[in-house]
Short mmCIF file of C-alpha atoms (C1' of nucleotides) in Angstrom, two decimals:
data_model
loop_
_atom_site.label_atom_id
_atom_site.label_comp_id
_atom_site.label_asym_id
_atom_site.label_seq_id
_atom_site.Cartn_x
_atom_site.Cartn_y
_atom_site.Cartn_z
CA MET B 1 128.63 23.86 144.39
CA GLU B 2 131.12 23.29 147.18
CA SER B 3 132.55 19.97 148.21
CA THR B 4 130.01 17.65 149.77
CA THR B 5 132.04 17.26 152.92
CA VAL B 6 131.88 20.94 153.62
CA ASN B 7 128.17 20.99 152.98
CA THR B 8 127.56 18.56 155.82
CA PHE B 9 128.52 21.22 158.33
CA ILE B 10 125.65 22.88 160.07
CA GLN B 11 125.61 26.65 160.09
CA MET B 12 125.98 27.86 163.64
CA ASP B 13 123.38 30.20 165.01
CA THR B 14 125.50 33.22 165.83
CA SER B 15 122.59 35.59 166.50
CA SER B 16 122.45 37.31 169.84
CA LEU B 17 119.65 37.06 172.33
CA VAL B 18 118.37 40.47 171.31
CA ASP B 19 118.24 39.29 167.71
CA LYS B 20 116.07 36.38 168.71
CA VAL B 21 113.71 38.40 170.84
CA GLU B 22 113.36 40.94 168.06
CA ALA B 23 112.58 38.26 165.49
CA ASN B 24 110.17 36.72 167.95
CA LEU B 25 108.23 39.93 168.39
CA VAL B 26 108.18 40.71 164.67
CA GLN B 27 106.84 37.23 164.03
CA LEU B 28 104.00 38.00 166.41
CA LEU B 29 103.12 41.06 164.36
CA VAL B 30 103.35 39.21 161.06
CA ASP B 31 101.08 36.47 162.30
CA ARG B 32 98.59 39.17 163.12
CA LYS B 33 98.42 37.91 166.64
CA LEU B 34 98.93 41.58 167.35
CA LYS B 35 97.12 44.18 165.28
CA ILE B 36 97.60 47.89 164.80
CA GLY B 37 96.52 49.83 167.85
CA ASP B 38 97.02 46.95 170.22
CA VAL B 39 99.14 47.66 173.24
CA ILE B 40 101.92 45.21 173.93
CA PRO B 41 102.80 44.11 177.48
CA THR B 42 105.18 46.06 179.64
CA GLU B 43 108.90 45.49 179.45
CA ILE B 44 108.82 43.58 182.70
CA ASP B 45 105.97 41.31 181.63
CA LEU B 46 107.66 40.62 178.31
CA SER B 47 110.93 39.87 180.05
CA LYS B 48 109.23 37.40 182.36
CA ASN B 49 107.35 35.66 179.57
CA LEU B 50 110.37 35.51 177.29
CA GLY B 51 112.72 34.50 180.08
CA VAL B 52 115.26 37.22 179.41
CA SER B 53 116.45 40.27 181.24
CA ARG B 54 114.74 43.61 180.93
CA THR B 55 117.80 45.01 179.19
CA VAL B 56 117.45 42.57 176.32
CA THR B 57 113.75 43.24 176.02
CA ARG B 58 114.40 46.95 175.99
CA GLU B 59 116.96 46.67 173.19
CA ALA B 60 114.59 44.57 171.11
CA LEU B 61 111.78 47.08 171.66
CA LEU B 62 114.12 49.89 170.74
CA ARG B 63 114.79 48.18 167.43
CA LEU B 64 111.10 47.77 166.72
CA ARG B 65 110.63 51.41 167.54
CA MET B 66 113.36 52.40 165.09
CA ARG B 67 111.67 50.26 162.47
CA GLY B 68 108.48 52.18 163.04
CA LEU B 69 106.59 49.13 164.20
CA ILE B 70 105.72 50.44 167.63
CA GLU B 71 105.45 53.70 169.48
CA THR B 72 106.38 53.96 173.11
CA LYS B 73 104.70 56.22 175.64
CA LYS B 74 105.64 56.49 179.23
CA LYS B 75 103.37 54.69 181.61
CA LYS B 76 101.03 53.33 178.89
CA GLY B 77 103.65 51.04 177.35
CA SER B 78 104.02 50.48 173.63
CA VAL B 79 101.38 50.33 170.92
CA ILE B 80 101.58 48.77 167.49
CA THR B 81 101.69 51.31 164.69
CA SER B 82 101.49 51.06 160.93
CA PRO B 83 105.04 51.40 159.69
CA ASP B 84 105.74 54.21 157.29
CA ILE B 85 109.03 53.08 155.84
CA PHE B 86 109.83 56.30 154.14
CA SER B 87 109.45 58.56 157.11
CA ILE B 88 111.60 56.15 159.08
CA ILE B 89 114.31 56.18 156.49
CA GLY B 90 114.02 59.92 156.26
CA LYS B 91 114.92 60.27 159.89
CA SER B 92 118.13 58.38 159.44
CA LEU B 93 119.10 59.67 156.01
CA ASP B 94 121.69 62.34 156.42
CA PRO B 95 123.00 63.70 153.11
CA HIS B 96 126.16 64.85 154.83
CA LEU B 97 127.08 61.25 155.35
CA LEU B 98 126.68 60.15 151.74
CA ASP B 99 129.61 60.13 149.37
CA GLN B 100 129.59 62.11 146.13
CA GLU B 101 129.09 59.09 143.93
CA THR B 102 125.91 58.12 145.76
CA LEU B 103 124.62 61.67 145.64
CA LYS B 104 125.13 61.67 141.90
CA GLU B 105 123.35 58.37 141.53
CA ILE B 106 120.40 59.59 143.55
CA PHE B 107 120.12 62.52 141.19
CA GLU B 108 120.16 60.10 138.28
CA MET B 109 117.47 58.12 139.96
CA ARG B 110 115.32 61.18 140.19
CA LEU B 111 115.78 61.68 136.49
CA VAL B 112 114.69 58.12 135.85
CA LEU B 113 111.62 58.54 138.01
CA GLU B 114 110.44 61.79 136.53
CA ILE B 115 110.86 60.54 132.99
CA GLY B 116 109.14 57.29 133.78
CA MET B 117 106.23 59.07 135.42
CA ALA B 118 104.97 60.49 132.14
CA ASP B 119 102.35 57.85 131.43
CA PHE B 120 100.92 58.10 134.93
CA LEU B 121 100.81 61.85 134.69
CA PHE B 122 98.83 61.90 131.48
CA GLN B 123 96.58 59.19 132.82
CA ASN B 124 95.67 61.05 136.00
CA ILE B 125 95.90 64.72 135.17
CA THR B 126 92.78 66.91 135.37
CA ALA B 127 91.93 70.44 134.32
CA GLU B 128 92.21 71.39 137.97
CA HIS B 129 95.78 70.12 138.09
CA ILE B 130 96.73 72.12 135.03
CA LYS B 131 95.30 75.19 136.67
CA GLU B 132 97.34 74.64 139.80
CA LEU B 133 100.52 74.07 137.84
CA LYS B 134 99.97 77.26 135.87
CA GLU B 135 99.55 79.12 139.12
CA ILE B 136 102.88 77.74 140.35
CA VAL B 137 104.85 78.74 137.26
CA LYS B 138 103.09 82.07 136.79
CA ASN B 139 105.92 84.28 138.02
CA GLU B 140 108.66 82.38 136.34
CA PRO B 141 110.81 84.06 133.67
CA ASP B 142 110.06 82.89 130.17
CA THR B 143 113.52 82.10 128.89
CA SER B 144 116.38 80.20 130.35
CA GLU B 145 118.83 83.11 130.31
CA ASP B 146 120.17 83.97 133.71
CA TYR B 147 117.44 81.87 135.20
CA VAL B 148 118.29 81.24 138.81
CA PHE B 149 117.07 78.00 140.29
CA HIS B 150 115.17 78.63 143.44
CA ILE B 151 115.17 75.43 145.37
CA ASP B 152 111.81 76.11 147.00
CA HIS B 153 110.19 76.79 143.68
CA GLU B 154 111.75 73.67 142.26
CA ILE B 155 110.33 71.60 145.07
CA THR B 156 106.87 73.05 144.74
CA PHE B 157 106.69 72.40 141.03
CA HIS B 158 108.17 68.93 140.88
CA GLY B 159 106.42 67.93 144.08
CA LYS B 160 103.14 68.78 142.40
CA LEU B 161 104.00 66.43 139.56
CA TYR B 162 104.63 63.55 141.95
CA GLU B 163 101.34 64.37 143.60
CA ILE B 164 99.44 64.21 140.32
CA THR B 165 100.57 60.66 139.70
CA GLY B 166 98.30 59.71 142.57
CA ASN B 167 100.92 57.33 143.86
CA GLN B 168 101.45 58.06 147.55
CA THR B 169 104.51 55.87 147.80
CA LEU B 170 106.15 57.73 144.96
CA LYS B 171 105.35 61.03 146.58
CA LYS B 172 106.78 59.87 149.88
CA PHE B 173 109.89 58.72 148.11
CA GLN B 174 110.36 62.13 146.63
CA LYS B 175 109.87 63.73 150.02
CA LEU B 176 112.47 61.37 151.35
CA LEU B 177 115.05 62.48 148.82
CA LEU B 178 114.34 66.18 149.18
CA PRO B 179 117.00 66.75 151.83
CA VAL B 180 119.50 65.23 149.45
CA PHE B 181 118.59 67.63 146.66
CA ASP B 182 118.53 70.50 149.08
CA TYR B 183 121.97 69.56 150.33
CA VAL B 184 123.43 69.33 146.86
CA HIS B 185 122.00 72.72 145.94
CA ASN B 186 123.39 74.37 149.03
CA SER B 187 126.79 72.83 149.32
CA GLY B 188 128.87 74.09 146.46
CA LEU B 189 128.65 70.82 144.59
CA LEU B 190 126.83 72.61 141.81
CA LYS B 191 128.98 74.18 139.15
CA LYS B 192 128.10 77.11 136.94
CA PRO B 193 124.88 76.60 135.01
CA ALA B 194 125.52 74.51 131.96
CA THR B 195 124.29 76.13 128.83
CA ILE B 196 122.01 73.89 126.88
CA LYS B 197 120.90 75.15 123.51
CA LYS B 198 117.20 74.64 123.98
CA PHE B 199 116.29 74.62 127.63
CA VAL B 200 112.78 73.48 128.54
CA SER B 201 111.33 75.51 131.39
CA HIS B 202 108.61 74.56 133.86
CA LYS B 203 106.19 76.53 131.73
CA GLY B 204 107.20 74.43 128.78
CA LEU B 205 106.51 71.26 130.72
CA VAL B 206 103.06 72.45 131.76
CA ASP B 207 102.30 73.34 128.18
CA ILE B 208 103.17 69.84 127.07
CA LEU B 209 101.10 68.33 129.85
CA GLU B 210 98.14 70.30 128.56
CA ASN B 211 98.53 69.81 124.86
CA GLY B 212 101.24 67.26 124.21
CA SER B 213 101.86 63.55 124.65
CA PRO B 214 103.79 61.32 127.07
CA GLU B 215 106.51 60.98 124.43
CA LEU B 216 106.98 64.70 124.14
CA PHE B 217 106.89 65.10 127.88
CA ARG B 218 109.62 62.54 128.44
CA ASN B 219 112.00 64.27 126.08
CA ALA B 220 111.18 67.65 127.54
CA MET B 221 111.69 66.44 131.09
CA ARG B 222 114.99 64.88 130.16
CA ASN B 223 116.14 68.14 128.70
CA HIS B 224 114.87 70.05 131.69
CA LEU B 225 116.54 67.89 134.31
CA GLU B 226 119.77 67.44 132.44
CA ASN B 227 120.31 71.10 132.94
CA HIS B 228 120.36 70.45 136.68
CA PHE B 229 122.28 67.30 136.27
CA LEU B 230 125.13 68.67 134.27
CA ARG B 231 125.78 71.17 137.01
CA ILE B 232 126.83 68.51 139.49
CA PHE B 233 129.76 66.87 137.79
CA SER B 234 131.97 68.80 135.46
CA MET W 1 101.40 83.50 163.21
CA GLU W 2 100.36 82.84 166.79
CA SER W 3 99.80 85.42 169.48
CA THR W 4 102.99 87.15 170.58
CA THR W 5 102.40 86.21 174.17
CA VAL W 6 102.43 82.55 173.34
CA ASN W 7 105.56 82.98 171.26
CA THR W 8 107.50 84.16 174.26
CA PHE W 9 107.32 80.70 175.76
CA ILE W 10 110.46 78.67 175.33
CA GLN W 11 110.08 75.22 173.86
CA MET W 12 111.03 72.66 176.44
CA ASP W 13 113.72 70.21 175.52
CA THR W 14 111.88 66.93 175.93
CA SER W 15 114.54 64.75 174.34
CA SER W 16 115.95 61.94 176.41
CA LEU W 17 119.56 61.47 177.34
CA VAL W 18 119.92 58.79 174.71
CA ASP W 19 118.61 61.21 172.09
CA LYS W 20 121.26 63.72 173.05
CA VAL W 21 124.10 61.23 173.04
CA GLU W 22 123.00 59.92 169.66
CA ALA W 23 122.83 63.41 168.17
CA ASN W 24 126.19 64.14 169.71
CA LEU W 25 127.84 61.15 168.07
CA VAL W 26 126.20 61.77 164.69
CA GLN W 27 127.43 65.35 164.81
CA LEU W 28 130.94 63.99 165.29
CA LEU W 29 130.56 61.97 162.11
CA VAL W 30 129.14 64.88 160.15
CA ASP W 31 131.93 67.16 161.25
CA ARG W 32 134.34 64.55 159.95
CA LYS W 33 135.98 64.38 163.33
CA LEU W 34 135.46 60.68 162.80
CA LYS W 35 136.03 59.21 159.37
CA ILE W 36 135.13 55.92 157.78
CA GLY W 37 137.28 53.13 159.11
CA ASP W 38 138.06 54.87 162.37
CA VAL W 39 137.41 52.91 165.51
CA ILE W 40 135.41 54.71 168.16
CA PRO W 41 136.24 54.42 171.86
CA THR W 42 134.87 51.60 173.96
CA GLU W 43 131.47 51.90 175.57
CA ILE W 44 133.10 52.48 178.91
CA ASP W 45 135.41 55.20 177.65
CA LEU W 46 132.54 56.92 175.87
CA SER W 47 130.42 56.73 178.98
CA LYS W 48 133.15 58.33 181.05
CA ASN W 49 133.82 61.09 178.56
CA LEU W 50 130.14 61.85 178.01
CA GLY W 51 129.31 61.59 181.66
CA VAL W 52 126.47 59.12 181.23
CA SER W 53 125.92 55.51 182.18
CA ARG W 54 126.98 52.65 179.98
CA THR W 55 123.31 51.81 179.46
CA VAL W 56 122.68 55.12 177.71
CA THR W 57 125.82 54.85 175.63
CA ARG W 58 124.86 51.36 174.55
CA GLU W 59 121.41 52.44 173.42
CA ALA W 60 122.85 55.33 171.44
CA LEU W 61 125.39 53.02 169.79
CA LEU W 62 122.63 50.55 169.02
CA ARG W 63 120.77 53.28 167.18
CA LEU W 64 123.83 54.23 165.16
CA ARG W 65 124.26 50.58 164.30
CA MET W 66 120.69 50.37 163.08
CA ARG W 67 121.30 53.43 160.96
CA GLY W 68 124.25 51.68 159.40
CA LEU W 69 126.71 54.25 160.65
CA ILE W 70 128.81 51.86 162.67
CA GLU W 71 129.56 48.17 162.86
CA THR W 72 130.25 46.51 166.16
CA LYS W 73 132.63 43.64 166.70
CA LYS W 74 133.30 42.00 169.98
CA LYS W 75 136.56 42.96 171.58
CA LYS W 76 137.59 45.39 168.83
CA GLY W 77 134.81 47.87 169.56
CA SER W 78 132.90 49.77 166.88
CA VAL W 79 134.14 51.13 163.58
CA ILE W 80 132.64 53.80 161.39
CA THR W 81 131.17 52.43 158.19
CA SER W 82 129.79 54.04 155.06
CA PRO W 83 126.04 53.86 155.45
CA ASP W 84 124.23 51.91 152.76
CA ILE W 85 120.72 53.27 153.04
CA PHE W 86 119.15 50.60 150.98
CA SER W 87 120.48 47.63 152.84
CA ILE W 88 119.32 49.32 156.03
CA ILE W 89 115.85 49.80 154.65
CA GLY W 90 115.89 46.27 153.36
CA LYS W 91 116.41 44.90 156.82
CA SER W 92 113.36 46.70 158.11
CA LEU W 93 111.16 46.26 155.08
CA ASP W 94 108.88 43.33 155.65
CA PRO W 95 106.31 42.85 152.86
CA HIS W 96 104.04 41.03 155.26
CA LEU W 97 103.62 44.25 157.17
CA LEU W 98 102.64 46.38 154.18
CA ASP W 99 99.04 46.90 153.20
CA GLN W 100 97.74 46.03 149.74
CA GLU W 101 97.56 49.62 148.56
CA THR W 102 101.24 50.17 149.31
CA LEU W 103 102.18 46.92 147.60
CA LYS W 104 100.32 48.07 144.52
CA GLU W 105 102.05 51.42 144.59
CA ILE W 106 105.45 49.82 144.86
CA PHE W 107 104.67 47.80 141.77
CA GLU W 108 103.69 51.00 140.03
CA MET W 109 106.96 52.50 141.11
CA ARG W 110 108.83 49.66 139.54
CA LEU W 111 106.99 50.33 136.32
CA VAL W 112 107.98 53.98 136.47
CA LEU W 113 111.61 53.08 137.08
CA GLU W 114 111.94 50.54 134.33
CA ILE W 115 110.30 52.81 131.80
CA GLY W 116 112.41 55.76 132.88
CA MET W 117 115.60 53.72 132.65
CA ALA W 118 115.44 53.50 128.87
CA ASP W 119 117.78 56.36 128.11
CA PHE W 120 120.40 55.14 130.53
CA LEU W 121 120.17 51.66 129.12
CA PHE W 122 120.81 52.74 125.56
CA GLN W 123 123.56 55.03 126.74
CA ASN W 124 125.47 52.32 128.59
CA ILE W 125 124.71 49.09 126.80
CA THR W 126 127.52 47.16 125.12
CA ALA W 127 127.70 44.19 122.77
CA GLU W 128 128.75 42.12 125.76
CA HIS W 129 125.55 43.06 127.61
CA ILE W 130 123.42 42.08 124.65
CA LYS W 131 125.15 38.75 124.57
CA GLU W 132 124.48 38.15 128.24
CA LEU W 133 120.83 39.12 127.89
CA LYS W 134 120.41 36.76 124.95
CA GLU W 135 121.88 34.00 127.06
CA ILE W 136 119.36 34.69 129.81
CA VAL W 137 116.30 34.61 127.54
CA LYS W 138 117.54 31.72 125.41
CA ASN W 139 115.24 29.07 126.83
CA GLU W 140 112.20 31.22 126.99
CA PRO W 141 109.11 30.32 124.91
CA ASP W 142 108.56 32.58 121.95
CA THR W 143 104.94 33.52 122.36
CA SER W 144 102.97 34.66 125.34
CA GLU W 145 100.51 31.76 125.33
CA ASP W 146 100.43 29.83 128.54
CA TYR W 147 103.65 31.48 129.44
CA VAL W 148 104.28 30.94 133.11
CA PHE W 149 106.18 33.58 134.94
CA HIS W 150 109.05 32.09 136.79
CA ILE W 151 109.99 34.52 139.48
CA ASP W 152 113.67 33.58 139.44
CA HIS W 153 113.89 34.08 135.72
CA GLU W 154 112.12 37.39 136.06
CA ILE W 155 114.60 38.56 138.63
CA THR W 156 117.60 37.50 136.58
CA PHE W 157 116.41 39.30 133.49
CA HIS W 158 115.21 42.53 135.02
CA GLY W 159 118.09 42.58 137.47
CA LYS W 160 120.45 42.52 134.51
CA LEU W 161 118.74 45.59 133.09
CA TYR W 162 119.25 47.51 136.32
CA GLU W 163 122.85 46.44 136.28
CA ILE W 164 123.38 47.73 132.76
CA THR W 165 122.32 51.23 133.76
CA GLY W 166 125.57 51.36 135.72
CA ASN W 167 123.78 53.06 138.58
CA GLN W 168 124.61 51.17 141.75
CA THR W 169 122.00 52.98 143.78
CA LEU W 170 119.31 52.02 141.32
CA LYS W 171 120.45 48.43 141.41
CA LYS W 172 120.39 48.40 145.18
CA PHE W 173 116.94 49.84 145.14
CA GLN W 174 115.74 47.02 142.95
CA LYS W 175 117.35 44.51 145.25
CA LEU W 176 115.55 46.19 148.08
CA LEU W 177 112.18 45.75 146.47
CA LEU W 178 112.74 42.17 145.40
CA PRO W 179 111.23 40.66 148.54
CA VAL W 180 108.13 42.68 147.86
CA PHE W 181 107.78 41.30 144.35
CA ASP W 182 108.53 37.85 145.56
CA TYR W 183 105.90 38.16 148.25
CA VAL W 184 103.27 39.35 145.81
CA HIS W 185 104.02 36.53 143.41
CA ASN W 186 103.78 33.90 146.14
CA SER W 187 100.85 35.08 148.13
CA GLY W 188 97.77 34.65 146.00
CA LEU W 189 97.48 38.34 145.31
CA LEU W 190 98.00 37.63 141.65
CA LYS W 191 94.91 36.85 139.62
CA LYS W 192 94.75 34.79 136.46
CA PRO W 193 97.04 36.09 133.75
CA ALA W 194 95.46 39.01 131.97
CA THR W 195 95.33 38.52 128.23
CA ILE W 196 96.87 41.39 126.40
CA LYS W 197 96.58 41.35 122.66
CA LYS W 198 100.18 41.94 121.84
CA PHE W 199 102.42 40.85 124.69
CA VAL W 200 106.06 41.84 124.55
CA SER W 201 108.34 39.11 125.84
CA HIS W 202 111.82 39.41 127.29
CA LYS W 203 113.13 38.36 123.91
CA GLY W 204 111.23 41.23 122.37
CA LEU W 205 112.82 43.64 124.80
CA VAL W 206 116.32 42.42 124.06
CA ASP W 207 115.64 42.76 120.36
CA ILE W 208 114.64 46.37 120.83
CA LEU W 209 117.69 47.05 122.95
CA GLU W 210 119.83 45.76 120.10
CA ASN W 211 118.10 47.38 117.16
CA GLY W 212 115.51 49.83 118.44
CA SER W 213 115.34 53.17 120.23
CA PRO W 214 114.60 54.39 123.74
CA GLU W 215 111.11 55.38 122.63
CA LEU W 216 110.35 51.93 121.33
CA PHE W 217 111.81 50.36 124.43
CA ARG W 218 109.66 52.43 126.76
CA ASN W 219 106.47 51.39 125.04
CA ALA W 220 107.55 47.80 124.93
CA MET W 221 108.48 47.78 128.60
CA ARG W 222 105.17 49.35 129.52
CA ASN W 223 103.35 46.66 127.64
CA HIS W 224 105.51 43.97 129.15
CA LEU W 225 105.08 45.08 132.75
CA GLU W 226 101.41 45.88 132.46
CA ASN W 227 100.87 42.21 131.96
CA HIS W 228 102.24 41.65 135.45
CA PHE W 229 100.53 44.65 136.78
CA LEU W 230 97.04 43.80 135.63
CA ARG W 231 97.29 40.54 137.48
CA ILE W 232 97.43 42.21 140.84
CA PHE W 233 94.23 44.16 140.95
CA SER W 234 91.17 42.85 139.13
"C1'" DT X 1 77.92 68.20 194.09
"C1'" DA X 2 81.56 69.71 191.20
"C1'" DG X 3 86.01 70.87 190.67
"C1'" DT X 4 90.66 70.86 191.87
"C1'" DA X 5 94.94 69.99 194.62
"C1'" DG X 6 97.52 66.63 196.12
"C1'" DT X 7 98.94 61.82 196.46
"C1'" DA X 8 99.62 57.07 194.91
"C1'" DT X 9 100.64 54.12 191.31
"C1'" DT X 10 102.87 52.43 187.39
"C1'" DA X 11 105.91 51.78 183.47
"C1'" DT X 12 109.62 53.75 181.17
"C1'" DG X 13 114.29 56.13 181.70
"C1'" DT X 14 118.86 55.99 183.87
"C1'" DA X 15 122.63 54.33 186.82
"C1'" DT X 16 125.61 50.84 188.78
"C1'" DA X 17 127.78 46.52 189.52
"C1'" DA X 18 128.75 41.98 188.38
"C1'" DC X 19 129.42 38.07 185.52
"C1'" DA X 20 129.35 35.55 180.70
"C1'" DT X 21 131.23 35.18 176.31
"C1'" DA X 22 133.93 35.67 172.27
"C1'" DA X 23 137.86 37.53 169.92
"C1'" DT X 24 142.50 38.67 170.16
"C1'" DG X 25 147.21 38.55 171.67
"C1'" DC X 26 150.75 36.43 174.38
"C1'" DT X 27 153.46 32.73 176.23
"C1'" DA X 28 155.49 28.52 176.78
"C1'" DA X 29 155.99 23.76 175.66
"C1'" DC X 30 157.02 20.51 172.16
"C1'" DG D 1 158.32 27.36 164.27
"C1'" DT D 2 154.04 25.74 165.26
"C1'" DT D 3 150.35 25.23 168.30
"C1'" DA D 4 147.87 24.50 172.80
"C1'" DG D 5 146.54 26.95 176.41
"C1'" DC D 6 146.10 31.05 179.17
"C1'" DA D 7 145.41 36.10 179.88
"C1'" DT D 8 143.25 40.06 178.41
"C1'" DT D 9 139.74 42.99 176.83
"C1'" DA D 10 135.39 44.81 175.18
"C1'" DT D 11 130.87 43.58 174.17
"C1'" DG D 12 126.69 40.74 175.70
"C1'" DT D 13 123.64 39.75 179.50
"C1'" DT D 14 121.67 39.79 184.11
"C1'" DA D 15 120.12 41.91 188.33
"C1'" DT D 16 118.88 45.67 191.24
"C1'" DA D 17 117.80 50.19 192.57
"C1'" DC D 18 116.29 54.70 191.93
"C1'" DA D 19 114.46 58.85 188.88
"C1'" DT D 20 110.89 60.64 186.24
"C1'" DA D 21 106.66 61.44 183.88
"C1'" DA D 22 102.00 60.15 182.94
"C1'" DT D 23 97.88 58.51 184.66
"C1'" DA D 24 94.46 57.22 188.17
"C1'" DC D 25 92.67 57.99 192.47
"C1'" DT D 26 91.40 60.37 196.67
"C1'" DA D 27 89.96 63.73 199.59
"C1'" DC D 28 89.28 68.33 200.54
"C1'" DT D 29 87.10 72.73 199.66
"C1'" DA D 30 83.76 76.02 197.76
#
DNA sequence: TAGTAGTATTATGTATAACATAATGCTAAC
DNA sequence: GTTAGCATTATGTTATACATAATACTACTA
């Protein structure tokens, strides 16, 4: 708690006009006064009704557009759209601009996700899924020796796992982070393959999915991913 | 593959001037021509050098600002900042604008994360952490009967767990999703508490962290969170 | 009458100029 | 040496005009 005297001060409203207009428009969406598919008035109409210049209106609309709340077409004006956070983020997530520490942590996060997924996998998996997974890993070498990670193959396999969980948001999240993984794989951050005594391959994972338990799967996945992981930082 | 005739057509460049300027500036960042902390020229200087109007430059800068790549101060101009994806997302993540299915999936995602965290928790946890956790759960009732979830208490406890992992990105991600949880808790989406035979309390979790194993913790956490989870959808 | 070329209309995209405002630095008075 | 007050500067905001692309409309031709 601060001194009572200080607390009597009123916080100034330092927000700009654009801030206010933006908040105003978002509030309209939240209140469902405007629903998905609705077209919103033209910049000029909005400006008149809000009592601000067209410039300000434009900047506010630009922000909404960047947030994925509207789409703007020439002539027809803007229409409300359902925001897909992850695709929005994806557009402005440039791995080149992340520092090494963050990249490492994102890799860790992937590890956490794929270990934590186990229960959902076993809960949702079907014979059909198993079949598809087997198809994916068919041409993969059996042992870990001189096994070269092919990033595309990696993505296909692990992407399938995310898909099996049935959780669209999770899947989108993975898709979002793909460029990051891709970047790490292609940018010399990876060291020589670390040799782990007993490396679990994709085939091994599929086998466990078919015959094993969530517990077994978690350990196997940890082993599998740690092999990647250890390659990033000495 | 399409017909060869069609392929001979050259894709038109439909991007707007603002698009180009934005890409141009981002490229500068990526190429490390501009580093974190650097101040970038004034809008007027940029406009002159790029050969576009101040309007265009402003819009491009606004986009960079929304992407968290720069911060703008009056008078001093803009400075390059290290982008914090999650705080950016947070600003444009409004639970009110998400549909029920997505909300449910985000809750599932939390479950996945907190189960998957187990290994990292046991790897990083110290006696000091245990002490702090015990302090947090001190005033909590022992059994599950008529136990009322206090959202603040929830956040404190689970937030601490994220913190213990030592993964800043993970922690930020949790912080990002907090408004979503808060919204769900306060918006009537939650049904009556589901009665699970053997409910694991926060105290139970701390106990396992002190004396148990990752395996035990995962099962306990699953049990613990499912109690929340079952309250969302009938 | 149907179909198309050409024109009009309209709303966003871009440019320019001017003033408002806030943060910073400078100067002079005490 | 401190501070009030002014000057400076770069962003914030307004206003106006024109460019451009998408749509709607019109009239002409087969």
